[in-house]
PDB file of C-alpha atoms in Angstrom:
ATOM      1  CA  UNK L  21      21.417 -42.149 -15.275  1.00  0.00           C
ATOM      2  CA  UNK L  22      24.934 -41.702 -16.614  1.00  0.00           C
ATOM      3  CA  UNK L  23      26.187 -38.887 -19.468  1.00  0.00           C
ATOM      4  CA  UNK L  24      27.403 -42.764 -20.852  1.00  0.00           C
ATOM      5  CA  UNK L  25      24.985 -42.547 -24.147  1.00  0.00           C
ATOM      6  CA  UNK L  26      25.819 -38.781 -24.547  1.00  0.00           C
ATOM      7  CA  UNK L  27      29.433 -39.721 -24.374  1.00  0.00           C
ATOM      8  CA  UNK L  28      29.197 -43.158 -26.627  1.00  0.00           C
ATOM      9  CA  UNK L  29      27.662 -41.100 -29.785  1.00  0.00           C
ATOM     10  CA  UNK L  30      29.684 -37.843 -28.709  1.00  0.00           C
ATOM     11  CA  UNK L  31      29.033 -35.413 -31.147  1.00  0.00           C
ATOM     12  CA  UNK L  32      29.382 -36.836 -34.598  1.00  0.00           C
ATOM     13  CA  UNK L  33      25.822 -36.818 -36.547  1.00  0.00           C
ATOM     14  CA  UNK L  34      24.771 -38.779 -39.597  1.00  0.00           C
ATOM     15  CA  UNK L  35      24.872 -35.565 -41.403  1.00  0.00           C
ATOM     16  CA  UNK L  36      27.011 -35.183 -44.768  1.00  0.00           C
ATOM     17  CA  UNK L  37      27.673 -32.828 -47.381  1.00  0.00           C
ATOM     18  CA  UNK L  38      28.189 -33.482 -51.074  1.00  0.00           C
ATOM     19  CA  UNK L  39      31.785 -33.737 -51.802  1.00  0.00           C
ATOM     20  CA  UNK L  40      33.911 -30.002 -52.490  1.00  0.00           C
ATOM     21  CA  UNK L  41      30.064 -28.514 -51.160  1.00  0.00           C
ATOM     22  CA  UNK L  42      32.062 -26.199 -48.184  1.00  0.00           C
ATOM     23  CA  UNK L  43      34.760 -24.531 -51.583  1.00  0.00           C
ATOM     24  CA  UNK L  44      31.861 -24.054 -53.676  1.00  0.00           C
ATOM     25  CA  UNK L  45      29.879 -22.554 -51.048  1.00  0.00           C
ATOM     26  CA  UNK L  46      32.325 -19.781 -50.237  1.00  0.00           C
ATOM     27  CA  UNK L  47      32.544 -18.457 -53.417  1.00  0.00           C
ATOM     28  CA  UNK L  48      28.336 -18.681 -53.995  1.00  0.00           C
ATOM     29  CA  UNK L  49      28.245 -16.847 -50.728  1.00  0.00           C
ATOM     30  CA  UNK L  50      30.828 -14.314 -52.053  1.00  0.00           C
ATOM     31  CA  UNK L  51      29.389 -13.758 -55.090  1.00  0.00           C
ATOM     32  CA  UNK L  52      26.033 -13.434 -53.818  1.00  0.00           C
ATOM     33  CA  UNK L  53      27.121 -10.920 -51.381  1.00  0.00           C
ATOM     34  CA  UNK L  54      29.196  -9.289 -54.527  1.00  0.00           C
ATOM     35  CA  UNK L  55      25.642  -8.838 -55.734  1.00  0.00           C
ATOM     36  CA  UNK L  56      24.078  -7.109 -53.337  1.00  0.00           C
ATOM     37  CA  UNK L  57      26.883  -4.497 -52.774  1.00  0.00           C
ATOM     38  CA  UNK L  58      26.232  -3.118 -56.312  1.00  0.00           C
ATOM     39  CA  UNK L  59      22.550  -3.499 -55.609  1.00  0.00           C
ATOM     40  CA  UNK L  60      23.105  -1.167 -52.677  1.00  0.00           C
ATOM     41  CA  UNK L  61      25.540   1.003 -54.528  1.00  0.00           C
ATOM     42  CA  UNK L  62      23.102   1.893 -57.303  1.00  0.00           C
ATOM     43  CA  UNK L  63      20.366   2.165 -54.909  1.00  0.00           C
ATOM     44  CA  UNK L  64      22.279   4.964 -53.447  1.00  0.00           C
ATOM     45  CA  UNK L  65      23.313   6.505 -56.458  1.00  0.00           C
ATOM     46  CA  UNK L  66      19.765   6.804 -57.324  1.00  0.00           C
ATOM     47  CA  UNK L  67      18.392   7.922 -53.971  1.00  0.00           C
ATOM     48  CA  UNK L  68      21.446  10.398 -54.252  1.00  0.00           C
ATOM     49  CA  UNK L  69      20.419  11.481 -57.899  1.00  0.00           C
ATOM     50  CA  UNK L  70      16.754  12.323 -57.107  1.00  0.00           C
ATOM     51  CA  UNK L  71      17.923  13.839 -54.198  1.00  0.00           C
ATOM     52  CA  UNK L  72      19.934  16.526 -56.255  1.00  0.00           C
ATOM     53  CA  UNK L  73      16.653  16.596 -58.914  1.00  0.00           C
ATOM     54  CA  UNK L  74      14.284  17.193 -56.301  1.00  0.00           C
ATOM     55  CA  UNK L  75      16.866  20.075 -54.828  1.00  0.00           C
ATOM     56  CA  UNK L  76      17.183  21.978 -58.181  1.00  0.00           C
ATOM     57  CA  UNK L  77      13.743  21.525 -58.970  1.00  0.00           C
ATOM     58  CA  UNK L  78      12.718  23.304 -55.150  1.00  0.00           C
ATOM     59  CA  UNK L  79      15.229  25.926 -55.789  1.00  0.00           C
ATOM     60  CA  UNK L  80      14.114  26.614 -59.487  1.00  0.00           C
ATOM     61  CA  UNK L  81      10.539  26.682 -58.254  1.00  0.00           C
ATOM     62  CA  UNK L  82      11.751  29.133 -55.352  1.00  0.00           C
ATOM     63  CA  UNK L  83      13.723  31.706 -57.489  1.00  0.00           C
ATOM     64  CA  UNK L  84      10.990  31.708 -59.587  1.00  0.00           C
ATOM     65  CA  UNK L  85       8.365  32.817 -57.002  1.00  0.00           C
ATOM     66  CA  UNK L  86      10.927  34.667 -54.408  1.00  0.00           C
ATOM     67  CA  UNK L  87      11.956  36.996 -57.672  1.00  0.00           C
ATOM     68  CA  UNK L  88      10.127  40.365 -57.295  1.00  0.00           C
ATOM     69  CA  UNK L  89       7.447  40.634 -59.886  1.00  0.00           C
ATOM     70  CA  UNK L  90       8.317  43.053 -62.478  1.00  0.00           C
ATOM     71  CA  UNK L  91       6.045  42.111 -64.569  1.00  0.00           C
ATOM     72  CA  UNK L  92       8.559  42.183 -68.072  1.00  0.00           C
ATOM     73  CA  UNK L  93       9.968  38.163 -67.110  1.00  0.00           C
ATOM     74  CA  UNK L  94       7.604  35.214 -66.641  1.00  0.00           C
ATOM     75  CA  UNK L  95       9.278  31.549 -65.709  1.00  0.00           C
ATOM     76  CA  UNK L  96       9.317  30.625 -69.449  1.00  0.00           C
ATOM     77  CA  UNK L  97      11.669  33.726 -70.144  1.00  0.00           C
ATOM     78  CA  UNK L  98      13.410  33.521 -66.881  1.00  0.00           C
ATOM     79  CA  UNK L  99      14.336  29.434 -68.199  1.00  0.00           C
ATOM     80  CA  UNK L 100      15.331  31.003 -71.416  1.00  0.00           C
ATOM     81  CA  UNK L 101      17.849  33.208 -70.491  1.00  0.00           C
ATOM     82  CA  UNK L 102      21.493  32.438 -70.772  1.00  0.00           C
ATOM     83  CA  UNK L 103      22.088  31.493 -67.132  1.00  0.00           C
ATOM     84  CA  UNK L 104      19.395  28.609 -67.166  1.00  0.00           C
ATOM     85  CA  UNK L 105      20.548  27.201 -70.178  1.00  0.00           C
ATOM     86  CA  UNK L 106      24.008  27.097 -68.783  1.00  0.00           C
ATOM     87  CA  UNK L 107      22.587  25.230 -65.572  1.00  0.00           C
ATOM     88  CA  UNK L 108      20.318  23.002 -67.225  1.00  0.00           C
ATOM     89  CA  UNK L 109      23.402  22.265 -69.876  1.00  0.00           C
ATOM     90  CA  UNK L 110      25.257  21.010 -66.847  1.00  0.00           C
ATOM     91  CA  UNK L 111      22.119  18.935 -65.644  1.00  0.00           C
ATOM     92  CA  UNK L 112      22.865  15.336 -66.188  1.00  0.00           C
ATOM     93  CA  UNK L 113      19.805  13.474 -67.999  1.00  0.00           C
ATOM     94  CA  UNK L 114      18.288  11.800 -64.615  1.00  0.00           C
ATOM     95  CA  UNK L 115      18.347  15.325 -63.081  1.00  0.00           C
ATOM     96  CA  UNK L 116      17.076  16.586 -66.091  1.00  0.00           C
ATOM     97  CA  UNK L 117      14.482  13.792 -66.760  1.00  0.00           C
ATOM     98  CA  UNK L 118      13.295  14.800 -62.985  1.00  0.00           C
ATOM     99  CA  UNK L 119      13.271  18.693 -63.516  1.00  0.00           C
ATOM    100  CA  UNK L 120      11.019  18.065 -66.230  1.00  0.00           C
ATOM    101  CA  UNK L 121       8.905  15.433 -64.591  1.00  0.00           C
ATOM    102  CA  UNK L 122       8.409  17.622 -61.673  1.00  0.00           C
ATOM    103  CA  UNK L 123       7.619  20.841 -63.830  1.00  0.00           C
ATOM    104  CA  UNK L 124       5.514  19.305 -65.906  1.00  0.00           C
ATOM    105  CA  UNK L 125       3.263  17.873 -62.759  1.00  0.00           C
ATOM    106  CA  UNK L 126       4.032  21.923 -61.137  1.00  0.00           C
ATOM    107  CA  UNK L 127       0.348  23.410 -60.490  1.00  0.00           C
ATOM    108  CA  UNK L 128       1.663  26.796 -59.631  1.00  0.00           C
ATOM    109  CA  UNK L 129       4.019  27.103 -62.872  1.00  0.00           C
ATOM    110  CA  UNK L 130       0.934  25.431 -65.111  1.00  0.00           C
ATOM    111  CA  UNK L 131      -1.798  27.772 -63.516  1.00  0.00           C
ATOM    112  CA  UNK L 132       1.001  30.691 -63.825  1.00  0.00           C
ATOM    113  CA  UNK L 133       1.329  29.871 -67.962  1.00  0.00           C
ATOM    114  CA  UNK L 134      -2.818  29.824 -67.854  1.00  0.00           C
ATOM    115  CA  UNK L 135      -2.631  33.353 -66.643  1.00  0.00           C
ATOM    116  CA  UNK L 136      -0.597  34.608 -69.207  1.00  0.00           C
ATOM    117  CA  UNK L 137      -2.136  32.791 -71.770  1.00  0.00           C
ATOM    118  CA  UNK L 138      -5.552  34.411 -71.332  1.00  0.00           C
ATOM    119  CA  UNK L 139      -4.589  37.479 -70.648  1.00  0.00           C
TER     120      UNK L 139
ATOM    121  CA  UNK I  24      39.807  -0.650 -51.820  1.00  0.00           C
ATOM    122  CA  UNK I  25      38.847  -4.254 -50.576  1.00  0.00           C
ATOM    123  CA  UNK I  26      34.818  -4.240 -51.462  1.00  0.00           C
ATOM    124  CA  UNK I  27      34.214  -6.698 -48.501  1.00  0.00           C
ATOM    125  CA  UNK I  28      36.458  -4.657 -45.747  1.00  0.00           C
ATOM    126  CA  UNK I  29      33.288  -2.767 -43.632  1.00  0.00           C
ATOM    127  CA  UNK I  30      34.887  -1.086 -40.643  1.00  0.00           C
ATOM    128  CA  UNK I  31      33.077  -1.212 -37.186  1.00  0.00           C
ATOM    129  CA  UNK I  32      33.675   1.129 -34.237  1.00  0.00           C
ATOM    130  CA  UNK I  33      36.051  -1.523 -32.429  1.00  0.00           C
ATOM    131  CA  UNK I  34      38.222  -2.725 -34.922  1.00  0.00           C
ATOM    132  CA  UNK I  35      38.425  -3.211 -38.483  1.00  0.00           C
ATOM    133  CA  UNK I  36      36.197  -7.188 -39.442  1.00  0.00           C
ATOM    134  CA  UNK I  37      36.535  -8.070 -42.876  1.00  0.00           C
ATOM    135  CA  UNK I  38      33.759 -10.125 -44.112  1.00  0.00           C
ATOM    136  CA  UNK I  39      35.836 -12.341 -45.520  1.00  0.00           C
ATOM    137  CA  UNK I  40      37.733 -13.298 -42.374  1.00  0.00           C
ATOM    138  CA  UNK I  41      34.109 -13.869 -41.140  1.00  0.00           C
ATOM    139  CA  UNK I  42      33.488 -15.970 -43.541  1.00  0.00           C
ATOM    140  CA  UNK I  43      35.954 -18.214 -43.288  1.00  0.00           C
ATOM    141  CA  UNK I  44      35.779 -18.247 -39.784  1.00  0.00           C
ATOM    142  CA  UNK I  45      32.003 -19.171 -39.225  1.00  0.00           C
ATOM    143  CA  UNK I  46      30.866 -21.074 -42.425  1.00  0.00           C
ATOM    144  CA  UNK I  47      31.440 -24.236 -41.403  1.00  0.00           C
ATOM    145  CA  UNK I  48      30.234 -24.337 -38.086  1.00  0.00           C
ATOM    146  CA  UNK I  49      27.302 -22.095 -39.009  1.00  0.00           C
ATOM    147  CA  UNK I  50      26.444 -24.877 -41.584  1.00  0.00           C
ATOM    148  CA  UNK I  51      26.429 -27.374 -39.419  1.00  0.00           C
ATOM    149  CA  UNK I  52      24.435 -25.563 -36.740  1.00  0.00           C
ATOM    150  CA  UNK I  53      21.836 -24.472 -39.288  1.00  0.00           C
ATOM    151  CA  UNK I  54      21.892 -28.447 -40.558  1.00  0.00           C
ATOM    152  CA  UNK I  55      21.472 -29.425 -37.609  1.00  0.00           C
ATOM    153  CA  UNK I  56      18.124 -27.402 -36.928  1.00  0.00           C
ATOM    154  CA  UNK I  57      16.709 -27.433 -40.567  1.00  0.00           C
ATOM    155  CA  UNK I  58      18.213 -30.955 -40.806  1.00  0.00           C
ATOM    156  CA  UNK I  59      17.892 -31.120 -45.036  1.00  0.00           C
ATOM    157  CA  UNK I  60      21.065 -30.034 -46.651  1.00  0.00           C
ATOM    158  CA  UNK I  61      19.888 -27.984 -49.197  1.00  0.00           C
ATOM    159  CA  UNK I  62      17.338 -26.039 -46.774  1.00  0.00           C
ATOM    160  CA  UNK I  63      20.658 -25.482 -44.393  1.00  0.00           C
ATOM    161  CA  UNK I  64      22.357 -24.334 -47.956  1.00  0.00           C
ATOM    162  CA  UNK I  65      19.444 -21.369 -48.728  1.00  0.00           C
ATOM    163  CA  UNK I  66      19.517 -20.490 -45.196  1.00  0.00           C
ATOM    164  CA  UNK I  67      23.225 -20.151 -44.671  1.00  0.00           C
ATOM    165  CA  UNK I  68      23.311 -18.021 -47.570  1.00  0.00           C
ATOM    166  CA  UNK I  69      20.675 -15.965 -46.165  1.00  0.00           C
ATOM    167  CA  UNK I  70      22.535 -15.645 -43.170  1.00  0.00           C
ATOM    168  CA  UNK I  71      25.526 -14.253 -45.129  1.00  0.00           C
ATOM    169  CA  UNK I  72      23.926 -11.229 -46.373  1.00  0.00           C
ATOM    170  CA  UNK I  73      22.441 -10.712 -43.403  1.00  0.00           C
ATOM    171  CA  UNK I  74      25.833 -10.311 -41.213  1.00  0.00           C
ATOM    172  CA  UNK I  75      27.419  -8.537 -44.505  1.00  0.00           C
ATOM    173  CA  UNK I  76      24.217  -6.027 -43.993  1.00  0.00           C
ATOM    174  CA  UNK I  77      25.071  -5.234 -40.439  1.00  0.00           C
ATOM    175  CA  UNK I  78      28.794  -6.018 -39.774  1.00  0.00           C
ATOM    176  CA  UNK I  79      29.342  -2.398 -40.244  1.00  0.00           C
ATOM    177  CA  UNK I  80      27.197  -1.885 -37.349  1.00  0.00           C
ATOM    178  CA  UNK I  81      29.007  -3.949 -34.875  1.00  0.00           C
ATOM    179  CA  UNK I  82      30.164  -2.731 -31.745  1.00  0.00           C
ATOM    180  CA  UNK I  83      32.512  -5.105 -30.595  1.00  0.00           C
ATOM    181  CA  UNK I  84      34.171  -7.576 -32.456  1.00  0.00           C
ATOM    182  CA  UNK I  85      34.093  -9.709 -29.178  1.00  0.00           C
ATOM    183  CA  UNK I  86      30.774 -10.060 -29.606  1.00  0.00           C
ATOM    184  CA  UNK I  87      30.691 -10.783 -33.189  1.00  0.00           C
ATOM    185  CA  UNK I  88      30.512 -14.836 -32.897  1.00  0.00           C
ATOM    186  CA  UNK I  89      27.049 -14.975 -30.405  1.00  0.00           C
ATOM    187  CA  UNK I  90      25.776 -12.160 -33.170  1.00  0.00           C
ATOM    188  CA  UNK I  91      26.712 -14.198 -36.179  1.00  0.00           C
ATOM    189  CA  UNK I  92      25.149 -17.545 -34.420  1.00  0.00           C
ATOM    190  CA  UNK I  93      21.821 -14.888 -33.702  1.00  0.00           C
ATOM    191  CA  UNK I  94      21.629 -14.171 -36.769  1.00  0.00           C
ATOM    192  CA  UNK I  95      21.907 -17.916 -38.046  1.00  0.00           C
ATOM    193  CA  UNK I  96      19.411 -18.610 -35.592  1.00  0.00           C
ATOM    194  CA  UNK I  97      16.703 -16.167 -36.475  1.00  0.00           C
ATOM    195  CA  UNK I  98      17.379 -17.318 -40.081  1.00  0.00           C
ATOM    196  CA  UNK I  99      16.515 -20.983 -38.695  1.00  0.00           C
ATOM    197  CA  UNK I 100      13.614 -19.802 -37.063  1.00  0.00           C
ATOM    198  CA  UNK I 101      12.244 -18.056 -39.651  1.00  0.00           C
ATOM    199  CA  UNK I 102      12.855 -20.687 -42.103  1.00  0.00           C
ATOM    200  CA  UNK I 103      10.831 -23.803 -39.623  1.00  0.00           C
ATOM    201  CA  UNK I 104       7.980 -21.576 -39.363  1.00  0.00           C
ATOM    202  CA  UNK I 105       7.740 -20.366 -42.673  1.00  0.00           C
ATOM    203  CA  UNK I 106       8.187 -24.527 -43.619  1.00  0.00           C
ATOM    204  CA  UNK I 107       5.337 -25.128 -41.065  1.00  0.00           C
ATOM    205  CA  UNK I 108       2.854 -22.212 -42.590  1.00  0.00           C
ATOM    206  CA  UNK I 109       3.353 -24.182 -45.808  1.00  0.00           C
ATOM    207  CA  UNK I 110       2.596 -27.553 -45.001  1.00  0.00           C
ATOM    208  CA  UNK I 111      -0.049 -28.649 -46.299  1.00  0.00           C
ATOM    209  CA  UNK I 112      -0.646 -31.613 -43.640  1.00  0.00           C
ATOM    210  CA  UNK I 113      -1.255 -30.781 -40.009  1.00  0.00           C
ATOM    211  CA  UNK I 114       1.961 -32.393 -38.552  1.00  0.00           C
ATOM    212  CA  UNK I 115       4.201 -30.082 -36.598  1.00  0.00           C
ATOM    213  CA  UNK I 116       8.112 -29.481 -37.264  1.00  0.00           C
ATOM    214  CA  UNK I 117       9.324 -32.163 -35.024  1.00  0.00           C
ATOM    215  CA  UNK I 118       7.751 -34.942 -37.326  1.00  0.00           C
ATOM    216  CA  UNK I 119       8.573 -33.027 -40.631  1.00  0.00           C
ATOM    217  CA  UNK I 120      11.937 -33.010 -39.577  1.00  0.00           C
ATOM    218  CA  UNK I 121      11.816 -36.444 -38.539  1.00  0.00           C
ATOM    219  CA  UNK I 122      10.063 -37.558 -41.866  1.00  0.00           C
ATOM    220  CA  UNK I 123      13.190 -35.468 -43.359  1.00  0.00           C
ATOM    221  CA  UNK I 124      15.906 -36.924 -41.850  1.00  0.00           C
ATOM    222  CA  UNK I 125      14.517 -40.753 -42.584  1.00  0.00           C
ATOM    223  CA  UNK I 126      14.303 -39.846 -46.419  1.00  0.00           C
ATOM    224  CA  UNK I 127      16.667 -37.571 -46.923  1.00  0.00           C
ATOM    225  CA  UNK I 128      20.322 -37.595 -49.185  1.00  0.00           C
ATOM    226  CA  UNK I 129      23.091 -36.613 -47.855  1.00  0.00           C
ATOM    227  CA  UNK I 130      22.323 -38.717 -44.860  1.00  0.00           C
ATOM    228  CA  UNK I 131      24.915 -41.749 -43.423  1.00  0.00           C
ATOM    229  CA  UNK I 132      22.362 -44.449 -42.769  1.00  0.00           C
ATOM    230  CA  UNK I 133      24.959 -46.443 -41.888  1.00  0.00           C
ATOM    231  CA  UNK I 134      24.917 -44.849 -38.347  1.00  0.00           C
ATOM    232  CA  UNK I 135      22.775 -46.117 -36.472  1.00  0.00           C
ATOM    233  CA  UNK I 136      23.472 -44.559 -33.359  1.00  0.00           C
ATOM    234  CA  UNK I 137      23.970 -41.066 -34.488  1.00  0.00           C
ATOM    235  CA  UNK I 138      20.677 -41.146 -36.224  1.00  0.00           C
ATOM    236  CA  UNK I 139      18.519 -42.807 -33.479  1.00  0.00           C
ATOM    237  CA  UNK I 140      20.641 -39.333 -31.356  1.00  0.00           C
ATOM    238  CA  UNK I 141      19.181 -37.131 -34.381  1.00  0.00           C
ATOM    239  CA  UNK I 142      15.959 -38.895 -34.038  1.00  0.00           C
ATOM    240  CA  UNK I 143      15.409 -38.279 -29.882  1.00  0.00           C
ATOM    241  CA  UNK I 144      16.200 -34.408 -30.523  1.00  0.00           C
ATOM    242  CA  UNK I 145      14.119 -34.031 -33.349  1.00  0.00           C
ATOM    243  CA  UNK I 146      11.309 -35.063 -30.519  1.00  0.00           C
ATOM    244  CA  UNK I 147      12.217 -32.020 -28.219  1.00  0.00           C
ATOM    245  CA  UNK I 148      11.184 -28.885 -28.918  1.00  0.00           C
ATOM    246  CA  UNK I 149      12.148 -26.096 -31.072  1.00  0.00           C
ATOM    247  CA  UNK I 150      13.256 -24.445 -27.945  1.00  0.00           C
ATOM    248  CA  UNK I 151      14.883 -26.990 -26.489  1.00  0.00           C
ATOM    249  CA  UNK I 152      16.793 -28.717 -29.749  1.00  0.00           C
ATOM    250  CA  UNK I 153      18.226 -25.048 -29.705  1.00  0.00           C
ATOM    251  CA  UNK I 154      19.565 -24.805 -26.302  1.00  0.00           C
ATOM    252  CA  UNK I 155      20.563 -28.414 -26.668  1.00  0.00           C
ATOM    253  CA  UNK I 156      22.951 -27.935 -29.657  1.00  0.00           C
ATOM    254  CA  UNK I 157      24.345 -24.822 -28.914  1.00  0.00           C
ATOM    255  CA  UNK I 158      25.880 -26.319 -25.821  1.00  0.00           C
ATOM    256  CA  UNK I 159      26.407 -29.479 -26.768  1.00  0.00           C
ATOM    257  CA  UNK I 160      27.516 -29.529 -29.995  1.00  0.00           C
ATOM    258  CA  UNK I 161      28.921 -25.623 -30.658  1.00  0.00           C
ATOM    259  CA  UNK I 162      30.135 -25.842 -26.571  1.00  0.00           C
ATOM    260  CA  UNK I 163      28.817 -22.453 -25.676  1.00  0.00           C
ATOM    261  CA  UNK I 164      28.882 -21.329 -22.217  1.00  0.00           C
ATOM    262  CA  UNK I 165      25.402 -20.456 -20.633  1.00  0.00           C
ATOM    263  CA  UNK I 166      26.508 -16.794 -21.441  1.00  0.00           C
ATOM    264  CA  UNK I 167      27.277 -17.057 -24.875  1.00  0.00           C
ATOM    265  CA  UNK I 168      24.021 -18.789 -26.150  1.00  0.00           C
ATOM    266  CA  UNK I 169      22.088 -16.333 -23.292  1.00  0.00           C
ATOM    267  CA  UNK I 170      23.733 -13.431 -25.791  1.00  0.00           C
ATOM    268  CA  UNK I 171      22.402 -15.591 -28.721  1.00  0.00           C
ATOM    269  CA  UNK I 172      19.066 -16.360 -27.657  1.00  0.00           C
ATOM    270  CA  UNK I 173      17.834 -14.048 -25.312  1.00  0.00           C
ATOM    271  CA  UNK I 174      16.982 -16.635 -23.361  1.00  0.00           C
ATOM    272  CA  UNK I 175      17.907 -16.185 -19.209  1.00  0.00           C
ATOM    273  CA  UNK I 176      20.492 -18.186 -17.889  1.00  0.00           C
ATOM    274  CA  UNK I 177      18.484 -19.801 -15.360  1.00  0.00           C
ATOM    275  CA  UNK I 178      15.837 -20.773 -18.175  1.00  0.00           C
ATOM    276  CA  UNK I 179      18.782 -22.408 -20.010  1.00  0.00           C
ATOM    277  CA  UNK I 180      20.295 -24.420 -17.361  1.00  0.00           C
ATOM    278  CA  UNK I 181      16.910 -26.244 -17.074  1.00  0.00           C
ATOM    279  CA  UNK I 182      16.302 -26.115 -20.324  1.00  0.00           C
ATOM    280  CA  UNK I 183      19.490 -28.150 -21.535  1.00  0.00           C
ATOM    281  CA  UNK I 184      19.074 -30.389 -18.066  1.00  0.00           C
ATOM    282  CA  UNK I 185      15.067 -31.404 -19.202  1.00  0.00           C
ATOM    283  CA  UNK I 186      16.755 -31.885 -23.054  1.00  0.00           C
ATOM    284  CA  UNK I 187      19.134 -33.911 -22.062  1.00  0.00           C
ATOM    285  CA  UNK I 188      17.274 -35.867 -19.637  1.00  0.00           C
ATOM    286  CA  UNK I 189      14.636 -36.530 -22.135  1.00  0.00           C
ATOM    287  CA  UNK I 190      17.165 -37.766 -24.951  1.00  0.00           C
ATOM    288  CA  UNK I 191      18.664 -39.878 -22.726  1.00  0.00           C
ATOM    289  CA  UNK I 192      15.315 -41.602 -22.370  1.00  0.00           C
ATOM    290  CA  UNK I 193      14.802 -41.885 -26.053  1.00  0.00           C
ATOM    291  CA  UNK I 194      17.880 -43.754 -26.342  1.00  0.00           C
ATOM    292  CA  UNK I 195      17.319 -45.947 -23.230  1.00  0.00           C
ATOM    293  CA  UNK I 196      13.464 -46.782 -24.200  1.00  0.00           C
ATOM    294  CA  UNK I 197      13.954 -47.233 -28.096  1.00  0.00           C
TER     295      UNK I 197
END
């Protein structure tokens, strides 16, 4: 048999589109993928954010534990001093919000404030 | 800075070039597999986001339109068999479809021919309708839809000749 019946319908279909559907379309399309760029963007402002909390929070935690023990300081003072509240001044409130979080949850810094409590 | 400019290794593709580029015959290539408008609508959409995800990614902007229609097809794909888990009746894609394009709007009753054409491919199968209208109605080379499909050149070639052979036999016989 012939390509003739592939050739008489060609390639036109029955299929049709409401009318302006192809203009409206475009701009859904842009704004939807408007949409998901600032979805991505904040995504990776927060990833980026904790990032930076969970950073200060390790390198608190280690200057805390790294300092040699002279027995006159414990964390509590060491936070109090003027440097810390400098630092955590120039914490912004997710960083700080996370700092806390994290040394609220801390085991070592909790048991360490135990310690000094009974003793 | 243009939001929608993403720069790939090759060259610099802006999204909305894409866009402009591949919306229209991505529409009809989804419509053509989903066959309802509105279903083709949520799924061209879809596959916007999608190549706005990865054009970044690109390698070659030569290859960009068999990755756009990949991308469009997977969408497809995805969107039949999520249609068929749904279904609450037992008939497969091929008469949902069917049952779709006899009821549905947006449709030109008026021609006859074109629809009994519609009909015979909606009784191929998923694999085959594919093959089928990517080379006869987009008019890509074996190549092209092997880089869109995965599927082997040799596979395709008899592929398209057993669709085609069995339209023509729908036409003939109904």
């Amino acid at each position: 048999m012939s390509n003739d019946i592939l050739e008489k319908v060609g390639k036109k279909t029955p299929f049709t589109v409401p009318e302006g559907f192809f203009e409206t379309m475009h701009s859904d399309i842009l704004k939807a993928v408007e949409k998901e760029q600032k979805r991505k963007h904040r995504a990776t402002i927060i990833t980026w954010a904790m990032s930076a909390a969970a950073a200060t929070a390790i390198a608190l935690i280690s200057f805390s534990v790294l300092q040699p023990s002279t027995g006159s300081q414990s964390t509590q003072d060491m936070l109090a001093d003027n440097n810390s509240d400098t630092y955590l001044t120039n914490m912004s409130d997710e960083e700080l919000d996370m700092w806390i979080t994290l040394t609220n949850n801390d085991e070592f810094l909790n048991c360490d404030n135990t310690i000094e409590t009974i003793y | 800075m243009n939001i929608f400019k993403r720069h790939s290794t090759a060259e610099a593709v802006s999204f909305k070039e894409v866009l402009s580029t591949y919306e229209q015959p991505l529409y009809w290539h989804i419509r053509r597999m989903v066959v309802v408008h509105e279903d083709a609508q949520d799924v061209l959409q879809e596959t916007f986001i999608k190549i706005y995800r990865g054009l970044g990614s690109l390698k070659s902007s030569e290859a960009l339109k068999t990755w756009v229609y990949r991308i469009a097809t997977n969408e497809c794909l995805r969107h039949l068999q999520r249609k068929r888990e749904t279904a609450l009746s037992t008939i497969d894609n091929g008469e949902m479809l069917t049952a779709s394009l006899m009821e549905g709007e947006h449709i030109d009753y008026d021609k006859e021919m074109e629809m009994k054409f519609q009909k015979a491919l909606l009784t191929l199968s998923e694999n085959q309708r594919l093959v089928f209208n990517l080379r006869y109605y987009d008019e890509m080379s074996y190549d092209e839809i092997h880089a869109t499909t995965g599927i082997s050149v040799d596979s395709l070639k008899v592929t398209y000749h057993n669709a085609k052979e069995k339209v023509k036999h729908y036409m003939t016989e109904n």
